[in-house]
PDB file of C-alpha atoms and ligand atoms in Angstrom:
ATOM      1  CA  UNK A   3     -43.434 -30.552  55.616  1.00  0.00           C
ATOM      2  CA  UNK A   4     -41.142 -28.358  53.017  1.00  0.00           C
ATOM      3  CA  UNK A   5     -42.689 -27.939  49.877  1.00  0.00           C
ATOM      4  CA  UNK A   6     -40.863 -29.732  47.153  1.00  0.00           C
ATOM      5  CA  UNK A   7     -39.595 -26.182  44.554  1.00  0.00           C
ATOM      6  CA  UNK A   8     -40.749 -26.357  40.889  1.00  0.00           C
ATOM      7  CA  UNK A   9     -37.998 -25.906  38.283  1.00  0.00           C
ATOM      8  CA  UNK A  10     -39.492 -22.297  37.282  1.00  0.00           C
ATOM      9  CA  UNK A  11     -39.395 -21.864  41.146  1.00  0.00           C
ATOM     10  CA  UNK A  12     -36.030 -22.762  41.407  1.00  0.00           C
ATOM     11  CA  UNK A  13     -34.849 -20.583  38.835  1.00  0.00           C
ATOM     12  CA  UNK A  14     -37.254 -17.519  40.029  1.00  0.00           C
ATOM     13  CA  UNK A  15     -35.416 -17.789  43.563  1.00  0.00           C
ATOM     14  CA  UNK A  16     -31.881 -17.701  41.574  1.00  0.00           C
ATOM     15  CA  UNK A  17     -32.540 -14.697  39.620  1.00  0.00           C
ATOM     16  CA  UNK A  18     -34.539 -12.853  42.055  1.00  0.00           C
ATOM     17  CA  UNK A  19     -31.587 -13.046  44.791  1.00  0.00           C
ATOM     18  CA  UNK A  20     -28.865 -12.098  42.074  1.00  0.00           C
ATOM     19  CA  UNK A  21     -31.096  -9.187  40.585  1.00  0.00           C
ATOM     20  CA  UNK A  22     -32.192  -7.300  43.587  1.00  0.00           C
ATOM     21  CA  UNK A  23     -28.459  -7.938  45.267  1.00  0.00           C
ATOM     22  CA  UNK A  24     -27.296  -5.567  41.937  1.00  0.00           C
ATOM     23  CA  UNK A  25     -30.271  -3.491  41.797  1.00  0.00           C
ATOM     24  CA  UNK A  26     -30.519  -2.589  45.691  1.00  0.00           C
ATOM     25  CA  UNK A  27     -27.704   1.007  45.490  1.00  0.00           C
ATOM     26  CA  UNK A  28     -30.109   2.393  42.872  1.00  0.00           C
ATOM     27  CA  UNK A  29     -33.776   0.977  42.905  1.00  0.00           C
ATOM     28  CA  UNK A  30     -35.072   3.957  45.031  1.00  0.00           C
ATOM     29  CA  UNK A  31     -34.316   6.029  41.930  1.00  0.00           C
ATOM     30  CA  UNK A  32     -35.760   3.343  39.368  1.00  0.00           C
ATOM     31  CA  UNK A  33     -38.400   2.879  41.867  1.00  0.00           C
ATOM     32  CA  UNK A  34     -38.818   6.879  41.446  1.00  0.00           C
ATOM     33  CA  UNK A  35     -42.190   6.778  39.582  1.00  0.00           C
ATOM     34  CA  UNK A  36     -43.923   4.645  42.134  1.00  0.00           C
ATOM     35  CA  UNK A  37     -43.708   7.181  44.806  1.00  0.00           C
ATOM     36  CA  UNK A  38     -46.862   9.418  44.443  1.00  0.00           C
ATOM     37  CA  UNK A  39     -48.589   5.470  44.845  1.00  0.00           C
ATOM     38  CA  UNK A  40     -47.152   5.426  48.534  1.00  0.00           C
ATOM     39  CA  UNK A  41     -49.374   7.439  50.388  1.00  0.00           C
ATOM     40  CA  UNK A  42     -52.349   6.439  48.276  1.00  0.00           C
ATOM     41  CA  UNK A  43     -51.890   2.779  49.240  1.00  0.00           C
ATOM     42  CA  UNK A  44     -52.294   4.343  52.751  1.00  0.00           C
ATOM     43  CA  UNK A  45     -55.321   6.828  52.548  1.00  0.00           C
ATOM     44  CA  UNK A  46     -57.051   3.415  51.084  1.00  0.00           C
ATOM     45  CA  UNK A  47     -55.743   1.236  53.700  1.00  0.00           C
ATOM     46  CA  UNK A  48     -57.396   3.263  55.748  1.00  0.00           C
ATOM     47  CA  UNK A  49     -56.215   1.236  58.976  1.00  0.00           C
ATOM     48  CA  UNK A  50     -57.375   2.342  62.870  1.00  0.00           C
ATOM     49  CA  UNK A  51     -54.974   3.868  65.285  1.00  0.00           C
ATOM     50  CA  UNK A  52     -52.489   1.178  66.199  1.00  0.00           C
ATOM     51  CA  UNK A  53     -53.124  -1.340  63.666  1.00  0.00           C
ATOM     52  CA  UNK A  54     -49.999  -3.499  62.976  1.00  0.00           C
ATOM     53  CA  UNK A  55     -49.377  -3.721  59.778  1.00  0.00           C
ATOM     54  CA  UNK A  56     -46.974  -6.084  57.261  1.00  0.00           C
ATOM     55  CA  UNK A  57     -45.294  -4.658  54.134  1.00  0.00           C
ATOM     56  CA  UNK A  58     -44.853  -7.878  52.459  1.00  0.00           C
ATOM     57  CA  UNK A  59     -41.774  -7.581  50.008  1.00  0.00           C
ATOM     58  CA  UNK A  60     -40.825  -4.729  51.199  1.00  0.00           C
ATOM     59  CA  UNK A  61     -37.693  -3.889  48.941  1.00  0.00           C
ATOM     60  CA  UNK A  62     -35.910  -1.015  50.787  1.00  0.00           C
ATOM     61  CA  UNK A  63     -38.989  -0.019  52.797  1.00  0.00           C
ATOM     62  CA  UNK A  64     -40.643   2.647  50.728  1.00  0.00           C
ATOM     63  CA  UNK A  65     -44.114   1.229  51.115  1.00  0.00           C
ATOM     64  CA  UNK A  66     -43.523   0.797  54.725  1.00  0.00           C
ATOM     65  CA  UNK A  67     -41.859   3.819  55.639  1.00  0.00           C
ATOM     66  CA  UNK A  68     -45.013   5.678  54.383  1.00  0.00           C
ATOM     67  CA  UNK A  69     -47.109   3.257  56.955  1.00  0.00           C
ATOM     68  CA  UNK A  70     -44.937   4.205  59.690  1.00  0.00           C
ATOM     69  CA  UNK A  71     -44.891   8.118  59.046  1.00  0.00           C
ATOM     70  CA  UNK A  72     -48.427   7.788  59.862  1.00  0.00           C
ATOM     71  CA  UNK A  73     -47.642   5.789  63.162  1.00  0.00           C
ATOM     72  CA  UNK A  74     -48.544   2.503  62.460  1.00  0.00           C
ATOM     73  CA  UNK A  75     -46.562  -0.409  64.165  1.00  0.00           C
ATOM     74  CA  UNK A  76     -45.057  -1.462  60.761  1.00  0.00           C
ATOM     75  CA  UNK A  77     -42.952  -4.798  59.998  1.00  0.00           C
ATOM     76  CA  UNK A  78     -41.423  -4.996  56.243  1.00  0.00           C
ATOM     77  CA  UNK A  79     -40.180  -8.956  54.947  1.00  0.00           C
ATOM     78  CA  UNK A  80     -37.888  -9.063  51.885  1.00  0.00           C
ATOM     79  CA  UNK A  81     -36.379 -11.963  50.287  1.00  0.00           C
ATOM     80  CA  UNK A  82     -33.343  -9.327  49.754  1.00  0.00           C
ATOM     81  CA  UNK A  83     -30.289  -8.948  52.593  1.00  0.00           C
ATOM     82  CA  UNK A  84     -28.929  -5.926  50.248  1.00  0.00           C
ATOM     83  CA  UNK A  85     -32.513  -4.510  49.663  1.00  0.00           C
ATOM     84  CA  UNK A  86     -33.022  -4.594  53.877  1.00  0.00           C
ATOM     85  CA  UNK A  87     -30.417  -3.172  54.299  1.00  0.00           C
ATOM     86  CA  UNK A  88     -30.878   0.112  52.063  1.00  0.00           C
ATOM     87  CA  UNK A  89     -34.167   0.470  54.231  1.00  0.00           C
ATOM     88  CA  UNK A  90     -32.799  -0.099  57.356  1.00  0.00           C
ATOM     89  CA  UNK A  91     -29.760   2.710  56.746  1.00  0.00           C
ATOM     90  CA  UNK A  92     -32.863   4.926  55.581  1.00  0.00           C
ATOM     91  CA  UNK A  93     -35.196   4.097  58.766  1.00  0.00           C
ATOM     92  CA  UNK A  94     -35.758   7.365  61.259  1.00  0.00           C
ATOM     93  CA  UNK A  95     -39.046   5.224  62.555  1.00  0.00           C
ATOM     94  CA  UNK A  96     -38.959   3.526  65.582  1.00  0.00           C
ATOM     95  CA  UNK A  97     -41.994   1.591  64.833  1.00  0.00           C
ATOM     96  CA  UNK A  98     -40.838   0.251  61.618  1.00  0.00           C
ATOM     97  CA  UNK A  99     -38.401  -2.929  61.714  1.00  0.00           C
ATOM     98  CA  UNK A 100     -37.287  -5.110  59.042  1.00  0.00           C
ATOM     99  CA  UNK A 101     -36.476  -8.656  58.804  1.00  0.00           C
ATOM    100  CA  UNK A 102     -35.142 -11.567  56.002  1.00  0.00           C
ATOM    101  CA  UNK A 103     -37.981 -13.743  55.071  1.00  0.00           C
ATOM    102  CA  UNK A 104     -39.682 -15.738  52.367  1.00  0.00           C
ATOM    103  CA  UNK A 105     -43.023 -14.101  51.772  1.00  0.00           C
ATOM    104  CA  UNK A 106     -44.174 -17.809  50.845  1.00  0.00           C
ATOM    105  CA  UNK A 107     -43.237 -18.786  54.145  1.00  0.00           C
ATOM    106  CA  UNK A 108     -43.983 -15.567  56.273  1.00  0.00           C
ATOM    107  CA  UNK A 109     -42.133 -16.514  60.087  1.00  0.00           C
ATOM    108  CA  UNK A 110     -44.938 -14.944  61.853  1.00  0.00           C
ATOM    109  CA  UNK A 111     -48.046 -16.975  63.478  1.00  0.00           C
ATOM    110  CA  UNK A 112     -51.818 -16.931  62.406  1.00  0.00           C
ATOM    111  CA  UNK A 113     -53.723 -13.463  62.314  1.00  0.00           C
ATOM    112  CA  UNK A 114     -50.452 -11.338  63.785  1.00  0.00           C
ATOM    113  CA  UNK A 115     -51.148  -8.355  61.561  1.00  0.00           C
ATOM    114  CA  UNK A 116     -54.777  -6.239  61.327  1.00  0.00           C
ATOM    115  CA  UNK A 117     -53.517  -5.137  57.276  1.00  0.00           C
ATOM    116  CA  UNK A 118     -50.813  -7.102  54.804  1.00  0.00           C
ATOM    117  CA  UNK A 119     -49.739  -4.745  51.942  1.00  0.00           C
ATOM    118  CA  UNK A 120     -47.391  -5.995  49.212  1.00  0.00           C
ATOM    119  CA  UNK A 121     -46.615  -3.579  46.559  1.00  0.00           C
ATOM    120  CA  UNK A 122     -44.998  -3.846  43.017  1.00  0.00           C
ATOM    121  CA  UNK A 123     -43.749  -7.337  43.898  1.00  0.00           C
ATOM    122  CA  UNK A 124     -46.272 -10.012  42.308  1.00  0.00           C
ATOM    123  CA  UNK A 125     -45.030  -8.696  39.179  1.00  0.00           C
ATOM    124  CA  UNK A 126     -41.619  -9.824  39.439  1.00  0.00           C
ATOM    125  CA  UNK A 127     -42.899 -13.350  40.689  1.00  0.00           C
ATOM    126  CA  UNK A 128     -44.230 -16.754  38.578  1.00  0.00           C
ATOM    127  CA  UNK A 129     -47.808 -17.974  39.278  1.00  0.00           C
ATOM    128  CA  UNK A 130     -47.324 -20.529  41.719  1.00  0.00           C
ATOM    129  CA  UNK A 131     -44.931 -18.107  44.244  1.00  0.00           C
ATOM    130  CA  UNK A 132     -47.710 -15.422  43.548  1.00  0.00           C
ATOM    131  CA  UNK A 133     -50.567 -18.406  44.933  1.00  0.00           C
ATOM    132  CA  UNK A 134     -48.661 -19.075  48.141  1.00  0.00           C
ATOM    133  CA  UNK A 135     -47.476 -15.400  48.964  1.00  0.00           C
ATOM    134  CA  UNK A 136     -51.544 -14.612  48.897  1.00  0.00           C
ATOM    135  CA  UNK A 137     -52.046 -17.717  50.922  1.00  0.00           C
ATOM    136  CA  UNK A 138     -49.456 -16.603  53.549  1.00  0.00           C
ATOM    137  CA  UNK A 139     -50.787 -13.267  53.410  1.00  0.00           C
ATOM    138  CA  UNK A 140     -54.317 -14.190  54.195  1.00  0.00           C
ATOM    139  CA  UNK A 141     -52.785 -16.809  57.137  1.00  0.00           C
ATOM    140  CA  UNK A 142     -50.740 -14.244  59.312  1.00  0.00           C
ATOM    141  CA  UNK A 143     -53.674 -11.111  58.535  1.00  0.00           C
ATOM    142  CA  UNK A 144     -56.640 -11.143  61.259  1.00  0.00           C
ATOM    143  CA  UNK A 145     -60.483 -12.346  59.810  1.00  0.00           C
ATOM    144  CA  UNK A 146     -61.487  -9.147  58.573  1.00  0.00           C
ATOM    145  CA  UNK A 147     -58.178  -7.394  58.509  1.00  0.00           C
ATOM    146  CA  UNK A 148     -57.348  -5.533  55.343  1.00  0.00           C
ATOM    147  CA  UNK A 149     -54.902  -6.923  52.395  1.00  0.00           C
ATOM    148  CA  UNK A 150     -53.723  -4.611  49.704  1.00  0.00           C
ATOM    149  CA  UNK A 151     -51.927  -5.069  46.264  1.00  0.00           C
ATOM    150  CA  UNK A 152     -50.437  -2.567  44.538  1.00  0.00           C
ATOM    151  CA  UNK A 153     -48.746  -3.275  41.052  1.00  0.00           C
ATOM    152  CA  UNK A 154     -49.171  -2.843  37.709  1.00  0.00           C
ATOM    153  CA  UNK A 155     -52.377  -3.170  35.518  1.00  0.00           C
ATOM    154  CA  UNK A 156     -53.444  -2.437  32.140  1.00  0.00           C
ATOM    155  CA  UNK A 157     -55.594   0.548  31.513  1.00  0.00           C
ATOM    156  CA  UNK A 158     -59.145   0.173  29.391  1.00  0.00           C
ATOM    157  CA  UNK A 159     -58.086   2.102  26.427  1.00  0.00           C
ATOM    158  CA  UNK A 160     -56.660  -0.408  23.287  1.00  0.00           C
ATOM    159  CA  UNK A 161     -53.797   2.216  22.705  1.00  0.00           C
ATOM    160  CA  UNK A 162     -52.671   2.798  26.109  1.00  0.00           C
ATOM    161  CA  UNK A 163     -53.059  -0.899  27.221  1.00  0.00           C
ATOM    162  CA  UNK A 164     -50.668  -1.045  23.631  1.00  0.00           C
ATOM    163  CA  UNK A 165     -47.999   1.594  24.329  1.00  0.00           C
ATOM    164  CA  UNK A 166     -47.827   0.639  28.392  1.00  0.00           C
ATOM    165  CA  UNK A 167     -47.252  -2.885  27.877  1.00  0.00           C
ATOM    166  CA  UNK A 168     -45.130  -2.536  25.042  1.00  0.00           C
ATOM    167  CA  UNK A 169     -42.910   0.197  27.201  1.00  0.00           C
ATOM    168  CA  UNK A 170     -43.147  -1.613  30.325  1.00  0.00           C
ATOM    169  CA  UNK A 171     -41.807  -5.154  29.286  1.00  0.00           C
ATOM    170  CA  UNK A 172     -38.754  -3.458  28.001  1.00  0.00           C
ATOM    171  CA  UNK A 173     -37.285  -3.223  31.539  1.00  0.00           C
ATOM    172  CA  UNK A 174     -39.506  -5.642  33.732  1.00  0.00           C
ATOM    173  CA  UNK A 175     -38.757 -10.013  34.147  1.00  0.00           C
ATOM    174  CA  UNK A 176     -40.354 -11.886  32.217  1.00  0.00           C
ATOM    175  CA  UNK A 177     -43.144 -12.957  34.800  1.00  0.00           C
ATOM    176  CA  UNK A 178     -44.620  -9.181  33.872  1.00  0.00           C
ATOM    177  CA  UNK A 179     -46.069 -10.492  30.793  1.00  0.00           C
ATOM    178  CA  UNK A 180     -48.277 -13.164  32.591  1.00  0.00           C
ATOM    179  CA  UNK A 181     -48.694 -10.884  35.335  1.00  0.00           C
ATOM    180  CA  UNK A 182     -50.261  -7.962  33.589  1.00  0.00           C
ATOM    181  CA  UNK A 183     -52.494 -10.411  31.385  1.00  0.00           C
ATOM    182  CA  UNK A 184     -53.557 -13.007  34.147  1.00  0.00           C
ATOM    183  CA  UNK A 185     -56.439 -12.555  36.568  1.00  0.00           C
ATOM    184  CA  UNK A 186     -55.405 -10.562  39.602  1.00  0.00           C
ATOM    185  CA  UNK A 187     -58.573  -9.979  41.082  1.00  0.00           C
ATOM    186  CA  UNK A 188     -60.432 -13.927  40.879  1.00  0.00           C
ATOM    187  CA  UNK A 189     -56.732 -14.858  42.396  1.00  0.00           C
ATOM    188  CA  UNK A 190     -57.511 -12.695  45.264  1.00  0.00           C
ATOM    189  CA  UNK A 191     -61.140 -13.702  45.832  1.00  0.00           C
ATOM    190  CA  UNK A 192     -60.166 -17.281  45.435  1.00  0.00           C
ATOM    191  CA  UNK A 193     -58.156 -16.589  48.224  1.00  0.00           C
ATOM    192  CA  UNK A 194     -60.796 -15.668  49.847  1.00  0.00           C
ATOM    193  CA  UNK A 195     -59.860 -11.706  49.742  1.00  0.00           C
ATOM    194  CA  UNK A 196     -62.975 -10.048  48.915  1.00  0.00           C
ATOM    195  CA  UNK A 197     -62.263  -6.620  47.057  1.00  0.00           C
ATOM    196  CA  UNK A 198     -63.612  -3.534  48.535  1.00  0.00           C
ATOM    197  CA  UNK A 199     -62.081  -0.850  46.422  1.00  0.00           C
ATOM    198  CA  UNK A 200     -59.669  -0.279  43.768  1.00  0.00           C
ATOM    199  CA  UNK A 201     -57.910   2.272  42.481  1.00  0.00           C
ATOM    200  CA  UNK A 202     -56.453   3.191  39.255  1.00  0.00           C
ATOM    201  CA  UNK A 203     -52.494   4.722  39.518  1.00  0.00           C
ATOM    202  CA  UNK A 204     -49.776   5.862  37.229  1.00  0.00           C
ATOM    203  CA  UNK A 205     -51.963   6.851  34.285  1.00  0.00           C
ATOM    204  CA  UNK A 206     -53.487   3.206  34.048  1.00  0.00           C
ATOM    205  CA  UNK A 207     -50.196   1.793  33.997  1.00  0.00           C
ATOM    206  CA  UNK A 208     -50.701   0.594  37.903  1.00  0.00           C
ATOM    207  CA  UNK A 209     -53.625  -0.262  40.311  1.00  0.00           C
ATOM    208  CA  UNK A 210     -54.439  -1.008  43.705  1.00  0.00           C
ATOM    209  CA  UNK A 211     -56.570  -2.871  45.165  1.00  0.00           C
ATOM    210  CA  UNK A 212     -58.042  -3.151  48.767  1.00  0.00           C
ATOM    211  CA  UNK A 213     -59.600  -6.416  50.229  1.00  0.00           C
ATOM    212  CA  UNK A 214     -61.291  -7.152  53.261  1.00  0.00           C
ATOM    213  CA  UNK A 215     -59.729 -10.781  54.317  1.00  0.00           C
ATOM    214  CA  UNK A 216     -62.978 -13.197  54.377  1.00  0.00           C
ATOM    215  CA  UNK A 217     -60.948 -16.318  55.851  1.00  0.00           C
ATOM    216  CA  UNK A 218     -63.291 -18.364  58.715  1.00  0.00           C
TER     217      UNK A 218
HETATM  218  C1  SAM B 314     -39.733  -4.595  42.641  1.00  0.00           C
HETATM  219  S1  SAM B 314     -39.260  -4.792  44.312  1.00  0.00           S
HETATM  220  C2  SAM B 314     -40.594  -3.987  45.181  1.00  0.00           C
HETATM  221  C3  SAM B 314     -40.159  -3.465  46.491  1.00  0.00           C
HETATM  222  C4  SAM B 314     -41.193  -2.642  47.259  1.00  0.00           C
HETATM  223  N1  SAM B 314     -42.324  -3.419  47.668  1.00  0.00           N
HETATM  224  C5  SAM B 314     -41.636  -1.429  46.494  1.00  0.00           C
HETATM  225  O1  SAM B 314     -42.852  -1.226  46.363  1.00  0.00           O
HETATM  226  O2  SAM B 314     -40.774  -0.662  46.047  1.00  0.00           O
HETATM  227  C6  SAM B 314     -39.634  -6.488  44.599  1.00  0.00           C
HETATM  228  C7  SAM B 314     -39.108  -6.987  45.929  1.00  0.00           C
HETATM  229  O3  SAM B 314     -39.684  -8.271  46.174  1.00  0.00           O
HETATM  230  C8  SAM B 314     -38.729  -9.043  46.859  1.00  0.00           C
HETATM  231  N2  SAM B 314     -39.124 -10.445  46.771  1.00  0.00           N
HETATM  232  C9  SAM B 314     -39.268 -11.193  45.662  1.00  0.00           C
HETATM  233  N3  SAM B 314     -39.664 -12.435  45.995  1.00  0.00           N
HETATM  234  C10 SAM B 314     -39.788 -12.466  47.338  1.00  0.00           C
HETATM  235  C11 SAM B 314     -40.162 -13.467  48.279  1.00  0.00           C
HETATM  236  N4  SAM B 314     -40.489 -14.709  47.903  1.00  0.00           N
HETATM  237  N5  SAM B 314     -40.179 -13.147  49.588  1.00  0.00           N
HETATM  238  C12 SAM B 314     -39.829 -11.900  50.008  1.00  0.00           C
HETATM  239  N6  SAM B 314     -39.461 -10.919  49.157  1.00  0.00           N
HETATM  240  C13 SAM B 314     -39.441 -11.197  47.845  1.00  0.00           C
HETATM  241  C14 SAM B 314     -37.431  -8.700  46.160  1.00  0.00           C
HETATM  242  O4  SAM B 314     -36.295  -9.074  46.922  1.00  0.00           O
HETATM  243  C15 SAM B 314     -37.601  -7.192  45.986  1.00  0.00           C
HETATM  244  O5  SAM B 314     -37.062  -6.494  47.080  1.00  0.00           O
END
C-alpha cells in the first residue's frame, strides 16, 4: 500500500524536482569541492572484486563513476531525469547504468546490492524522506553488505563548527540546518547500520561514514 505524503513531503518532492531540473548544466562545477571525497568514499568502501554496488541519489553520477573506474558493477538512482541525463552523456563505463527512481521506493528486490552509497543527498532531504531512504537502503543491501553516507558534518572546533555552518547555509535548502544539527549516526544504527569507520572530509565541513548492514 502507497504511503499517504506529508505536507513537508509534498513540498520537498516539488522543490527538489524544480531545483535539480535548473541546477543539472552546472552542478558538476558547484559540486567541484566534493571531488577529492570520491575516491575516498571508495578506498573505505573497500568492496571485493565484483561486488554490485548502488549509488543511491546519484545526481549526475560522480560518486558512481568513481565506483565503476575501479570495476565494480555499479547502478546510480536519481529522483532527477535532467541530473541522469548529465551522467549518462558523461558515462565511458560499461558497468555503470543509470535509472529514474525514488530512493524511498528503490525498484530493486531484497539484498540485490553487496554496498549502497548515497552521497551529499540526505542533506537536501526532510527527516521523514531521510528515515525511509535508510530503510530502503538497508532492504535492497545484502546482511552484512556495506552502506555508506557521505555528507556534510560539523567539525569539533566552536569556531569552525561557527564559520562552516554559517558559510554553508548561505547556499544549501533549508533541510541543511536540521541535517547538520540532527543525529546522523543513532539514525543509522537505529536502522540497524552498525558504523565501522568514519572519516572526517573537507576540513570538517563533511564526513563519511561506513556501516556494516546488521539487518536479520
Ligand atoms: C546534491 S545532489 C547529490 C548528487 C550526488 N550524489 C553527488 O554526490 O554529487 C542530490 C541529488 O539527490 C537527488 N534526490 C533527492 N531526493 C531524491 C529521492 N527521493 N530519490 C532519488 N534521488 C533524490 C536529487 O535529484 C539530486 O540529484
Amino acid at each position: 500500500m502507497e504511503e499517504k505524503l506529508t505536507d513537508e513531503e509534498k513540498e520537498y518532492y516539488s522543490l527538489t524536482r524544480k531545483a535539480f531540473a535548473a541546477l543539472a548544466p552546472f552542478y558538476d562545477i558547484i559540486a567541484a569541492p566534493f571531488s577529492g571525497v570520491r575516491d575516498r568514499v571508495v578506498s573505505l568502501t573497500n568492496a571485493q572484486e565484483g561486488a554490485k554496488i548502488l549509488d543511491v541519489a546519484t545526481g549526475t553520477g560522480k560518486q558512481a563513476f568513481a565506483f565503476a573506474e575501479k570495476g565494480y558493477e555499479t547502478v546510480g538512482i536519481d529522483l532527477s531525469n535532467a541530473m541522469l541525463n548529465v551522467a549518462k552523456k558523461k558515462s565511458k563505463f560499461k558497468n555503470a547504468r543509470f535509472e529514474v527512481a525514488d530512493a524511498t521506493n528503490l525498484p530493486f528486490e531484497d539484498n540485490s546490492f553487496d554496498v549502497s552509497c548515497v552521497s551529499f543527498a540526505l542533506h537536501d532531504m526532510p527527516l521523514s524522506i531521510r528515515k525511509k531512504v535508510l530503510r530502503e537502503m538497508v532492504r535492497v543491501t545484502r546482511t552484512k553488505g556495506i552502506i555508506v553516507v557521505a555528507d556534510y558534518g560539523l567539525p569539533e572546533s566552536k569556531i569552525s563548527k561557527f564559520l562552516i555552518y554559517h558559510f554553508t547555509v548561505l547556499f544549501e535548502a533549508e533541510y541543511y540546518k536540521d541535517f547538520v544539527r540532527s543525529d546522523l549516526e543513532p539514525l543509522l544504527n537505529r536502522n540497524r547500520i552498525k558504523i565501522i569507520e568514519k572519516v572526517t572530509v573537507l576540513h570538517g565541513a563533511g564526513r563519511i561514514l561506513k556501516g556494516i548492514n546488521n539487518k536479520l
